[in-house]
XYZ file of C-alpha atoms in Angstrom:
734
model
C 74.681 31.069 108.964
C 73.213 33.234 106.233
C 69.484 32.588 105.877
C 69.819 31.820 102.154
C 72.749 29.404 102.533
C 71.937 25.808 101.423
C 73.732 22.545 102.059
C 74.117 19.478 99.883
C 71.385 17.721 101.833
C 68.951 20.605 101.615
C 68.221 23.768 103.444
C 70.775 24.013 106.226
C 70.185 24.693 109.888
C 71.630 23.960 113.210
C 69.993 20.509 113.183
C 70.982 19.454 109.710
C 72.240 15.931 109.339
C 75.978 15.620 109.604
C 76.318 18.882 111.503
C 76.462 19.110 115.262
C 74.725 22.005 116.962
C 77.059 25.016 117.580
C 77.815 25.547 121.243
C 76.212 28.606 122.780
C 73.494 28.809 120.171
C 70.925 26.709 121.954
C 67.354 27.572 122.765
C 68.102 29.610 125.824
C 71.244 31.759 126.134
C 71.917 32.830 129.684
C 71.127 36.498 130.260
C 69.293 36.917 126.989
C 65.568 36.950 126.701
C 63.621 35.653 123.818
C 63.943 37.698 120.668
C 60.766 39.178 119.245
C 59.316 37.432 116.273
C 58.967 33.746 115.397
C 61.885 31.562 116.293
C 62.935 28.312 114.810
C 62.673 25.080 116.721
C 65.787 24.585 118.716
C 66.551 28.308 118.725
C 68.095 28.360 115.252
C 67.423 30.817 112.466
C 64.528 30.024 110.204
C 64.783 29.901 106.426
C 63.621 33.149 104.848
C 60.426 31.547 103.539
C 59.292 30.764 107.043
C 61.011 33.465 109.202
C 60.990 36.532 106.972
C 60.206 39.552 109.129
C 57.474 41.891 107.923
C 58.969 44.706 105.844
C 59.056 48.135 107.473
C 57.161 50.844 105.634
C 59.525 52.916 103.418
C 60.212 56.541 104.458
C 59.105 59.239 102.047
C 61.803 59.838 99.468
C 63.665 56.635 100.382
C 64.480 54.473 97.447
C 64.078 50.736 97.787
C 66.405 47.988 96.592
C 66.612 48.046 92.813
C 64.700 51.338 92.551
C 66.114 54.152 90.334
C 68.567 56.511 92.055
C 66.542 59.620 91.175
C 63.328 60.442 89.516
C 63.900 61.205 85.864
C 62.008 64.442 85.395
C 62.973 66.251 82.193
C 61.162 69.412 83.226
C 63.621 70.185 86.067
C 66.312 71.461 83.694
C 63.774 73.383 81.648
C 62.136 75.222 84.519
C 65.409 76.208 86.220
C 67.185 74.996 89.299
C 66.342 76.247 92.770
C 69.325 75.725 95.119
C 68.760 73.912 98.331
C 69.176 75.732 101.630
C 72.869 76.398 102.420
C 74.060 76.540 98.786
C 76.432 79.311 97.645
C 74.593 82.607 97.079
C 76.539 84.502 94.360
C 75.340 88.013 93.510
C 74.425 88.553 89.878
C 74.237 91.928 88.130
C 74.697 95.352 89.708
C 74.689 95.455 93.514
C 74.248 98.807 95.332
C 77.240 99.948 97.415
C 76.205 99.743 101.065
C 79.515 99.802 102.976
C 83.212 100.704 102.738
C 86.125 98.473 103.737
C 89.873 99.082 104.036
C 92.203 96.215 103.188
C 95.983 95.857 102.987
C 97.948 94.942 99.869
C 98.211 91.207 99.259
C 95.118 90.340 101.339
C 94.195 86.646 101.317
C 90.847 85.251 100.134
C 89.986 84.219 103.694
C 90.641 87.687 105.160
C 88.727 89.403 102.348
C 85.737 87.100 102.926
C 85.757 88.100 106.611
C 85.914 91.790 105.688
C 83.009 91.387 103.228
C 81.081 89.236 105.752
C 80.567 86.424 103.227
C 81.544 82.773 103.206
C 84.930 81.855 101.750
C 83.417 79.411 99.238
C 81.057 82.109 97.929
C 84.015 84.401 97.307
C 86.004 81.604 95.635
C 82.990 80.805 93.418
C 82.744 84.478 92.396
C 86.440 84.543 91.527
C 86.060 81.275 89.623
C 83.316 82.832 87.513
C 85.801 85.601 86.653
C 88.350 82.989 85.545
C 90.567 83.326 88.646
C 91.578 80.043 90.287
C 92.525 80.645 93.947
C 92.620 78.949 97.326
C 91.532 80.493 100.638
C 95.130 81.343 101.608
C 96.131 82.898 98.287
C 96.874 86.649 97.983
C 94.786 88.829 95.676
C 95.707 91.793 93.507
C 94.495 95.262 94.548
C 92.362 95.915 91.442
C 90.787 92.449 91.664
C 89.924 93.054 95.336
C 88.146 96.332 94.412
C 86.140 94.676 91.601
C 85.071 91.683 93.706
C 84.189 93.857 96.711
C 82.004 96.032 94.440
C 80.208 92.859 93.313
C 79.326 92.169 96.973
C 78.173 95.753 97.575
C 81.317 97.127 99.239
C 83.704 99.917 98.258
C 87.268 98.675 98.981
C 90.280 100.895 99.642
C 93.658 99.131 99.309
C 96.472 100.529 101.467
C 100.090 99.468 101.921
C 101.347 97.595 104.973
C 103.240 100.727 106.081
C 100.023 102.772 106.051
C 98.147 100.079 107.955
C 100.811 99.834 110.659
C 100.915 103.633 110.921
C 97.122 103.731 111.307
C 97.261 100.990 113.942
C 99.975 102.901 115.808
C 97.904 106.113 115.736
C 94.796 104.229 116.911
C 96.868 102.627 119.679
C 98.130 106.032 120.782
C 94.607 107.453 120.779
C 93.302 104.523 122.818
C 96.159 104.088 125.283
C 98.902 106.664 125.779
C 100.198 105.342 129.092
C 103.956 104.803 129.015
C 104.313 106.379 125.548
C 106.032 109.736 125.765
C 106.903 111.985 122.832
C 110.429 113.370 122.948
C 112.259 115.886 120.772
C 114.582 113.940 118.485
C 117.884 115.030 116.972
C 117.542 116.852 113.625
C 118.473 114.969 110.438
C 120.545 117.274 108.204
C 121.406 116.501 104.563
C 124.537 118.082 103.074
C 123.915 118.879 99.394
C 125.605 120.907 96.673
C 127.718 120.829 93.512
C 130.563 118.337 93.021
C 133.900 119.373 94.565
C 132.432 122.243 96.595
C 133.673 120.679 99.855
C 130.610 118.872 101.265
C 132.452 115.806 102.589
C 135.429 117.910 103.720
C 133.060 120.120 105.724
C 131.481 117.057 107.319
C 134.944 115.619 108.029
C 135.903 118.865 109.778
C 132.760 118.684 111.933
C 133.314 114.965 112.737
C 137.133 115.314 112.970
C 137.619 112.458 110.457
C 138.976 112.092 106.912
C 136.324 110.403 104.776
C 137.052 112.493 101.664
C 140.707 111.391 101.585
C 139.680 107.758 101.118
C 137.225 108.310 98.281
C 138.053 107.575 94.660
C 138.833 110.717 92.694
C 138.100 112.809 95.791
C 134.334 112.788 95.020
C 131.508 111.187 97.014
C 129.544 108.469 95.216
C 127.441 107.085 98.110
C 125.139 108.469 100.776
C 126.842 108.425 104.157
C 125.085 108.873 107.552
C 126.885 110.178 110.640
C 125.912 111.289 114.156
C 127.725 114.309 115.633
C 127.776 115.569 119.248
C 128.283 119.292 119.870
C 131.251 119.281 122.289
C 132.174 122.980 122.533
C 131.468 123.913 126.199
C 130.573 127.580 125.605
C 128.266 126.801 122.674
C 124.491 127.248 123.207
C 124.063 123.872 121.472
C 126.474 122.058 123.859
C 125.538 118.409 124.417
C 123.059 118.214 121.534
C 123.192 115.690 118.695
C 122.911 116.239 114.934
C 122.568 113.495 112.309
C 124.279 114.324 108.988
C 123.598 112.699 105.598
C 126.260 113.290 102.946
C 125.006 113.054 99.335
C 126.983 112.907 96.053
C 127.296 116.095 94.007
C 127.897 114.574 90.554
C 125.059 115.181 88.075
C 124.408 111.438 87.649
C 123.426 111.036 91.313
C 120.192 113.061 91.083
C 118.137 110.187 92.481
C 120.356 109.927 95.555
C 120.010 113.645 96.263
C 116.232 113.401 95.917
C 116.222 110.455 98.368
C 118.363 112.417 100.830
C 115.992 115.392 100.704
C 112.954 113.187 101.446
C 114.256 111.726 104.725
C 115.709 114.932 106.127
C 114.549 117.739 108.442
C 117.014 120.422 107.259
C 119.053 120.770 104.047
C 122.464 122.458 104.147
C 123.446 123.679 100.666
C 127.238 123.942 100.389
C 128.455 126.516 97.850
C 132.146 127.216 97.180
C 132.868 130.950 97.601
C 135.400 130.866 94.745
C 133.179 128.909 92.318
C 129.691 130.294 92.892
C 126.316 128.749 92.107
C 126.522 125.724 89.776
C 123.931 123.373 88.135
C 123.873 120.796 90.962
C 123.501 123.628 93.500
C 120.252 124.698 91.821
C 119.106 121.087 91.545
C 119.736 120.559 95.279
C 117.657 123.675 96.062
C 114.811 122.290 93.909
C 114.936 118.943 95.782
C 114.816 120.737 99.148
C 111.849 122.863 98.049
C 110.033 119.791 96.725
C 110.540 118.089 100.110
C 109.354 121.313 101.886
C 112.255 121.407 104.337
C 114.127 124.505 105.577
C 117.397 125.447 103.834
C 120.679 126.686 105.341
C 123.391 127.865 102.923
C 126.995 127.172 103.968
C 129.385 129.314 101.915
C 132.576 127.207 101.989
C 136.233 127.940 101.108
C 136.153 131.534 102.413
C 139.882 131.181 103.257
C 140.810 131.265 99.540
C 142.111 134.613 98.165
C 139.615 134.595 95.272
C 136.621 133.837 97.560
C 133.635 136.186 97.146
C 130.722 135.244 99.495
C 128.647 138.286 98.449
C 128.609 137.006 94.842
C 127.143 133.697 96.065
C 124.437 135.560 98.028
C 123.501 137.664 94.983
C 123.430 134.627 92.664
C 121.136 132.701 95.031
C 118.959 135.777 95.637
C 118.388 135.966 91.879
C 117.027 132.394 92.094
C 114.698 133.004 95.034
C 116.981 131.979 97.934
C 117.388 135.227 99.888
C 119.483 135.648 103.032
C 117.902 136.928 106.269
C 120.344 139.852 106.163
C 118.751 140.860 102.841
C 115.180 140.491 104.107
C 114.757 136.817 103.161
C 114.116 133.663 105.216
C 117.291 131.616 104.484
C 120.210 131.516 106.904
C 123.714 131.934 105.418
C 126.875 130.829 107.282
C 130.386 131.490 105.964
C 132.692 128.559 106.795
C 136.018 127.011 105.862
C 136.378 123.245 106.144
C 140.137 123.367 105.586
C 140.849 126.042 108.237
C 137.930 124.894 110.477
C 136.415 128.380 110.580
C 132.882 129.035 111.945
C 131.967 125.338 112.214
C 130.415 125.931 115.638
C 128.259 128.703 114.136
C 126.953 126.246 111.533
C 126.073 123.699 114.264
C 124.322 126.381 116.336
C 122.366 127.566 113.288
C 121.266 123.982 112.562
C 120.045 123.575 116.169
C 118.245 126.949 115.998
C 116.388 126.031 112.787
C 115.611 122.585 114.276
C 114.088 124.237 117.388
C 111.857 126.413 115.211
C 110.699 123.329 113.248
C 110.640 120.948 116.224
C 110.599 117.237 115.331
C 109.206 114.728 117.852
C 109.304 110.945 118.121
C 107.968 108.181 120.367
C 110.838 105.932 121.518
C 108.533 103.253 123.003
C 106.802 102.305 119.751
C 108.162 99.754 117.198
C 110.879 101.225 114.990
C 110.170 102.848 111.621
C 113.008 103.991 109.372
C 114.387 104.366 105.846
C 117.128 102.462 104.019
C 119.980 104.839 103.174
C 122.259 102.298 101.448
C 122.481 98.529 101.046
C 125.408 96.340 100.043
C 126.596 92.742 99.955
C 129.500 92.056 102.289
C 131.659 88.982 101.663
C 131.805 87.937 105.321
C 128.530 89.373 106.679
C 126.058 88.903 103.823
C 123.442 91.533 103.006
C 124.046 94.707 105.030
C 121.777 97.782 105.101
C 122.371 101.276 106.487
C 119.138 102.361 108.185
C 118.105 105.723 109.574
C 115.698 105.064 112.464
C 113.114 107.874 112.265
C 110.678 106.834 115.005
C 110.533 104.220 117.741
C 113.423 102.104 119.010
C 115.138 99.332 117.046
C 116.544 96.459 119.126
C 118.650 93.419 118.344
C 116.340 90.449 117.633
C 113.484 92.511 116.151
C 111.749 91.068 113.080
C 111.111 93.550 110.270
C 109.985 94.041 106.696
C 111.757 96.372 104.291
C 110.550 96.695 100.689
C 110.225 93.194 99.234
C 112.500 91.498 101.758
C 112.354 90.704 105.470
C 114.663 89.577 108.244
C 115.656 89.687 111.864
C 118.206 92.076 113.376
C 121.168 89.775 114.116
C 123.611 92.575 114.914
C 123.624 96.365 114.792
C 126.492 98.874 114.460
C 126.607 102.662 114.746
C 128.235 105.073 112.256
C 131.677 104.537 113.826
C 131.502 100.721 113.553
C 130.772 100.026 117.243
C 128.232 97.296 118.040
C 125.083 98.510 119.814
C 122.013 96.699 121.183
C 119.344 99.340 120.532
C 118.932 102.500 118.471
C 116.472 105.294 119.219
C 114.956 107.910 116.896
C 117.311 109.820 114.550
C 120.029 107.169 114.774
C 121.865 105.862 111.682
C 122.752 102.173 112.092
C 124.078 99.312 110.018
C 122.101 96.076 110.449
C 122.816 92.428 109.642
C 120.257 89.659 109.102
C 118.604 90.550 105.797
C 117.269 87.768 103.567
C 118.223 89.771 100.453
C 119.382 93.265 99.502
C 116.657 95.948 99.779
C 116.440 98.988 97.523
C 117.790 102.280 98.828
C 114.893 104.473 99.976
C 112.657 101.554 101.083
C 110.684 101.968 104.309
C 111.884 99.837 107.227
C 109.172 98.523 109.616
C 109.478 96.369 112.727
C 106.748 93.683 112.841
C 105.928 91.377 115.736
C 104.774 88.528 113.453
C 107.728 87.226 111.407
C 105.507 84.914 109.315
C 103.288 87.833 108.317
C 106.379 89.855 107.356
C 107.583 86.935 105.223
C 104.212 86.622 103.482
C 104.058 90.343 102.644
C 107.648 90.312 101.351
C 106.906 87.331 99.103
C 103.755 89.007 97.768
C 105.689 92.206 96.962
C 108.425 90.225 95.244
C 105.817 88.405 93.151
C 104.147 91.703 92.148
C 107.516 93.203 91.207
C 108.307 90.203 89.019
C 104.870 90.371 87.380
C 105.394 94.067 86.624
C 108.782 93.360 85.047
C 107.363 90.526 82.908
C 104.422 92.664 81.816
C 106.764 95.492 80.909
C 108.986 93.228 78.803
C 106.134 91.394 77.030
C 103.770 94.296 76.322
C 103.583 95.009 72.583
C 101.721 97.936 71.028
C 101.572 99.289 67.494
C 103.722 102.251 68.510
C 106.218 99.921 70.182
C 106.288 97.681 67.117
C 106.938 100.676 64.861
C 109.736 101.753 67.190
C 111.265 98.252 67.030
C 111.156 98.279 63.230
C 112.733 101.743 63.226
C 115.514 100.532 65.535
C 116.197 97.351 63.565
C 119.625 98.640 62.521
C 120.555 100.010 65.956
C 123.618 98.440 67.576
C 123.325 97.164 71.146
C 126.025 97.630 73.785
C 125.175 94.985 76.395
C 126.457 95.594 79.918
C 126.451 93.650 83.165
C 126.892 96.078 86.065
C 128.111 95.170 89.555
C 128.683 97.776 92.282
C 129.490 98.071 95.946
C 126.166 99.544 97.168
C 122.576 99.364 95.914
C 122.165 103.142 95.552
C 125.167 103.521 93.249
C 124.161 100.524 91.105
C 120.642 101.897 90.694
C 121.912 105.351 89.649
C 124.615 103.985 87.327
C 122.229 101.630 85.514
C 119.858 104.535 84.921
C 122.545 106.998 83.774
C 124.230 104.460 81.438
C 120.954 103.565 79.751
C 120.233 107.269 79.241
C 123.458 107.467 77.190
C 121.713 105.550 74.357
C 121.634 107.328 71.003
C 119.864 106.831 67.685
C 122.600 104.469 66.457
C 123.821 102.707 69.628
C 121.564 101.502 72.430
C 123.081 100.823 75.877
C 121.343 97.891 77.577
C 122.054 96.909 81.194
C 121.145 93.210 81.109
C 121.823 92.628 84.793
C 122.812 94.800 87.732
C 123.605 93.751 91.254
C 125.556 94.387 94.426
C 128.723 92.531 95.354
C 131.848 91.129 93.723
C 131.860 89.972 90.082
C 131.087 86.240 90.159
C 131.375 83.298 87.781
C 127.639 83.487 86.937
C 128.080 87.129 85.818
C 130.858 86.072 83.442
C 128.811 83.186 82.031
C 125.847 85.523 81.448
C 128.175 88.005 79.697
C 129.584 85.209 77.546
C 126.114 84.052 76.510
C 124.850 87.571 75.723
C 128.073 89.053 74.287
C 128.210 91.672 77.065
C 130.924 93.660 78.831
C 131.155 93.313 82.613
C 131.491 96.631 84.482
C 132.722 96.599 88.087
C 132.167 99.831 90.052
C 134.251 99.801 93.247
C 134.231 95.966 93.188
C 136.613 93.351 91.812
C 136.111 89.873 90.316
C 136.830 86.847 92.472
C 139.523 84.359 91.437
C 137.128 81.917 89.770
C 135.455 84.730 87.796
C 138.850 85.930 86.521
C 139.741 82.427 85.312
C 136.374 81.977 83.568
C 136.622 85.425 81.910
C 140.021 84.520 80.432
C 138.688 81.200 79.175
C 135.446 82.665 77.760
C 137.199 85.805 76.442
C 134.864 88.154 78.350
C 136.042 91.717 78.938
C 135.912 93.057 82.519
C 136.221 96.821 83.056
C 136.858 98.036 86.623
C 136.111 101.651 87.565
C 135.845 103.702 90.730
C 134.967 107.167 89.350
C 131.706 107.726 87.500
C 132.869 110.202 84.852
C 135.735 107.859 83.839
C 133.169 105.055 83.432
C 130.953 107.270 81.252
C 133.931 108.198 79.038
C 134.807 104.523 78.557
C 131.222 103.637 77.637
C 131.153 106.468 75.073
C 134.359 105.112 73.471
C 132.861 101.606 73.417
C 129.752 102.987 71.695
C 131.932 104.546 68.985
C 133.681 101.183 68.583
C 130.373 99.454 67.801
C 129.627 101.711 64.840
C 130.562 100.659 61.333
C 133.446 102.808 59.997
C 132.583 105.508 57.460
C 134.761 105.803 54.339
C 135.207 109.284 52.924
C 136.356 109.728 49.307
C 138.948 112.415 48.538
C 139.265 113.467 44.864
C 142.859 113.073 43.499
C 142.823 113.662 39.716
C 141.266 112.888 36.346
C 142.563 111.621 33.007
C 140.907 111.071 29.639
C 141.634 108.014 27.433
C 143.070 109.116 24.076
C 143.789 105.671 22.643
C 143.847 101.978 23.610
C 146.935 99.814 22.901
C 146.899 95.996 22.875
C 150.204 94.488 24.000
C 150.924 90.754 23.869
C 151.011 89.028 27.269
C 150.003 92.285 28.955
C 146.567 93.128 27.588
C 145.019 96.515 26.959
C 146.829 99.685 27.987
C 144.953 102.997 28.092
C 146.933 105.870 26.635
C 145.792 108.834 28.719
C 146.369 112.502 29.352
C 145.961 113.879 32.896
C 143.385 116.696 32.762
C 143.746 117.910 36.372
C 145.090 116.891 39.729
C 147.569 114.102 40.353
C 147.244 110.402 39.558
C 149.270 108.040 41.771
C 149.870 104.321 41.335
C 148.269 103.481 44.751
C 145.090 105.444 43.981
C 141.737 103.805 43.506
C 140.091 104.681 40.191
C 136.689 104.589 38.552
C 136.007 104.542 34.814
C 133.071 106.621 33.571
C 131.608 106.463 30.077
C 129.140 109.158 29.027
C 128.810 110.199 32.677
C 127.986 106.643 33.878
C 130.362 104.607 36.066
C 131.267 101.334 34.323
C 134.067 100.031 36.532
C 135.786 100.698 39.840
C 139.079 99.218 40.999
C 142.838 99.745 41.288
C 145.710 100.639 38.947
C 147.885 97.622 38.051
C 150.722 99.710 36.556
C 151.415 103.343 35.653
C 153.986 104.089 32.898
C 155.537 107.143 31.307
C 156.863 105.900 27.943
C 158.599 102.619 28.967
C 159.388 103.602 32.551
C 157.258 102.740 35.587
C 156.394 105.890 37.533
C 154.716 106.428 40.909
C 152.664 109.481 39.877
C 151.709 111.578 36.845
C 150.866 115.290 37.062
C 148.399 117.486 35.184
C 148.964 117.884 31.406
C 151.315 114.857 31.145
C 150.537 111.795 29.009
C 150.877 108.280 30.463
C 149.857 104.656 30.067
C 147.518 103.111 32.627
C 146.908 99.386 33.048
C 143.614 98.845 34.888
C 143.692 95.625 36.935
C 141.001 93.243 35.684
C 139.225 95.637 33.288
C 139.658 94.961 29.544
C 136.706 96.887 28.110
C 138.418 100.275 28.099
C 137.562 102.547 25.140
C 138.827 105.831 23.783
C 136.923 108.748 25.270
C 136.463 107.122 28.699
C 137.361 109.210 31.748
C 139.500 107.718 34.534
C 138.972 109.428 37.887
C 141.475 108.764 40.705
C 140.554 109.087 44.403
C 141.670 108.040 47.876
C 139.468 106.714 50.718
C 139.758 107.822 54.341
C 138.410 105.700 57.186
C 136.466 107.782 59.735
C 134.449 107.058 62.847
C 130.705 107.431 62.443
C 128.683 109.876 64.519
C 126.642 108.455 67.408
C 123.657 110.626 66.529
C 121.295 112.354 68.893
C 120.562 111.085 72.388
C 117.508 108.803 72.280
C 115.841 110.361 75.323
C 116.287 113.890 73.938
C 115.050 112.837 70.486
C 111.943 111.212 72.032
C 111.299 114.340 74.095
C 111.524 116.509 70.948
C 109.131 114.172 69.116
C 106.647 114.312 72.000
C 106.829 118.123 72.099
C 106.306 118.285 68.318
C 103.317 115.896 68.532
C 101.797 117.949 71.372
C 102.270 121.164 69.377
C 100.678 119.564 66.319
C 97.691 118.395 68.385
C 97.246 121.897 69.837
C 97.435 123.437 66.355
C 94.742 121.031 65.120
C 92.602 121.868 68.140
C 92.985 125.602 67.455
C 92.087 125.092 63.777
C 88.917 123.197 64.735
C 88.006 125.938 67.227
C 88.574 128.659 64.597
C 86.496 126.749 62.038
C 83.680 126.346 64.567
C 83.830 130.073 65.409
C 83.744 131.025 61.690
C 80.771 128.736 61.108
C 78.898 130.228 64.075
C 79.696 133.744 62.847
C 78.435 132.956 59.326
C 75.250 131.420 60.715
C 74.673 134.490 62.897
C 75.166 136.813 59.898
C 72.820 134.725 57.762
C 70.180 134.789 60.511
C 70.439 138.589 60.885
C 69.971 139.066 57.113
């Protein structure tokens, strides 16, 4: 019973009247000694007045019952607060740089704290003071990492995941090289040149296939990768392998050619002997030089009667590509893809140049490669063509590529046969991508799938942030440009293609077709068939859907008919560009041109009942017809413009009146005609407006003009300063 509990008869206890003693609570409990302190008679608890135990002395700092929770000292806030031991220590002001750290892109707060050797909560507090709300597992931006690291006295270098893995691989090789052997890999050769010079036909002749025959318009519009075995027994290169990359030659596919030159060991420039050096030939040479790879020139079509290989050699020599026979360092091989002439010589020359510039790889390390093309297959999902450049890729490997990741579910070689592993210099097609990567992205095998997923998500987030920042950024110059382009018509397009590389190039080339009066805007571009969502987006934005080597599915066709959305299907790039140009002309308002017909002067005005006023005129020059439009001028000022209601000669209606003849003209709706007015007849012709200059070229000209103006101002200031100095020197000498 509680010591303060009372009963109706008084203070309660075990012996209170009306209450029997509780069993087991007697004076002596078996096995229990007497408790210290005074006990009540009968072993019960005493009332607090009699049995209150002496109070223990309070510990220093301990508050008693009813005491205030803290000491109210107003001077604490005034004199500053000293943190207790273990509180977060956040650096304030400038901190000297004492160490350097290297971190990967998208590093988490926890990992950065470990690198900086600080507690996670201290780092979070520092970020909070900068207005950044994060958790320990959240990724940080590269610039933010550098700023925060500097605040903790560290100089941070942010590297990509590819660089980190490459560094780890190099460190691993330096530490332990057992079982890792470097081998000479097959050379990767890119075929480049002008459109229709026979690049794909030459490759077909080497591979004994017919790829060119199945391409739209007979021109290549993708990058293709193929592996070739030298099978001629008496050839010095017998048994060796060569990997060929075939690039498009059309001028729009510059980006593809640049990508092909970057991932190659040797560039073969194909030049038609009957056509000579052309613009894309020179561009291909520039790409090869920029990539610092050796060049072999294949002079094709030597079987034609008008072929002149020496002219090709002289043209290239004039541009710095000199044959070895003329004292240069570039090998020339004369071939014919159609007649299969000297193909073995070309293969041997490729192997010879490859031996001089020997390329090695380590098959035992995790695979590293580059995406050549990527597409969306109806039955297989996202599919990417990969060129394995180092290491060995196996089925089941987890990887990261650009801003996506995945696991190799299946792998096929260039002839469509399924394989389980692919060594260095092997082009393969892989399945198992989460989404479509960009062509040219680096492909990396990673042991930790979760880490690959995290990096891919971080990259996707950064890409989205960059796009949003680009679309929302407003400057004074941009605002002035928007005001200037207020009357510009927009041609909205939704572009779908068969492979990522083509879509990327087409979107860029179509947008560069914009002019001062019509702006081409690609609202959405993607890989795969035209879907219902594409049609709905086009309907909402008043856009035209362009399909390049793809077709709409059945549902999309039905929706397009219902929503009245136009779908244009193309398979050849120059036909697509022609159609877009025509569509741009169609957006322009028509221009009406006036053609002078004749002129008459009003001699007198006649009022006729039920008809109105008739102008009695004489034709001064030209010819006035009844269907002409006319304007009335009085003292050189136009007072009315309209049509002729009737044209009479005496009482007869006539269709036309010639110079020097008098006539009566009834002007429809104009009754204020006076003698002395001049009636001028004219016809209008509807004409298409001009598109104006290309926007990119106009901007380039403006930039050049602004740069020239700035230089002129700089020169004027320099001349003025020189004149002043000269005058001062002359004054001092006097």
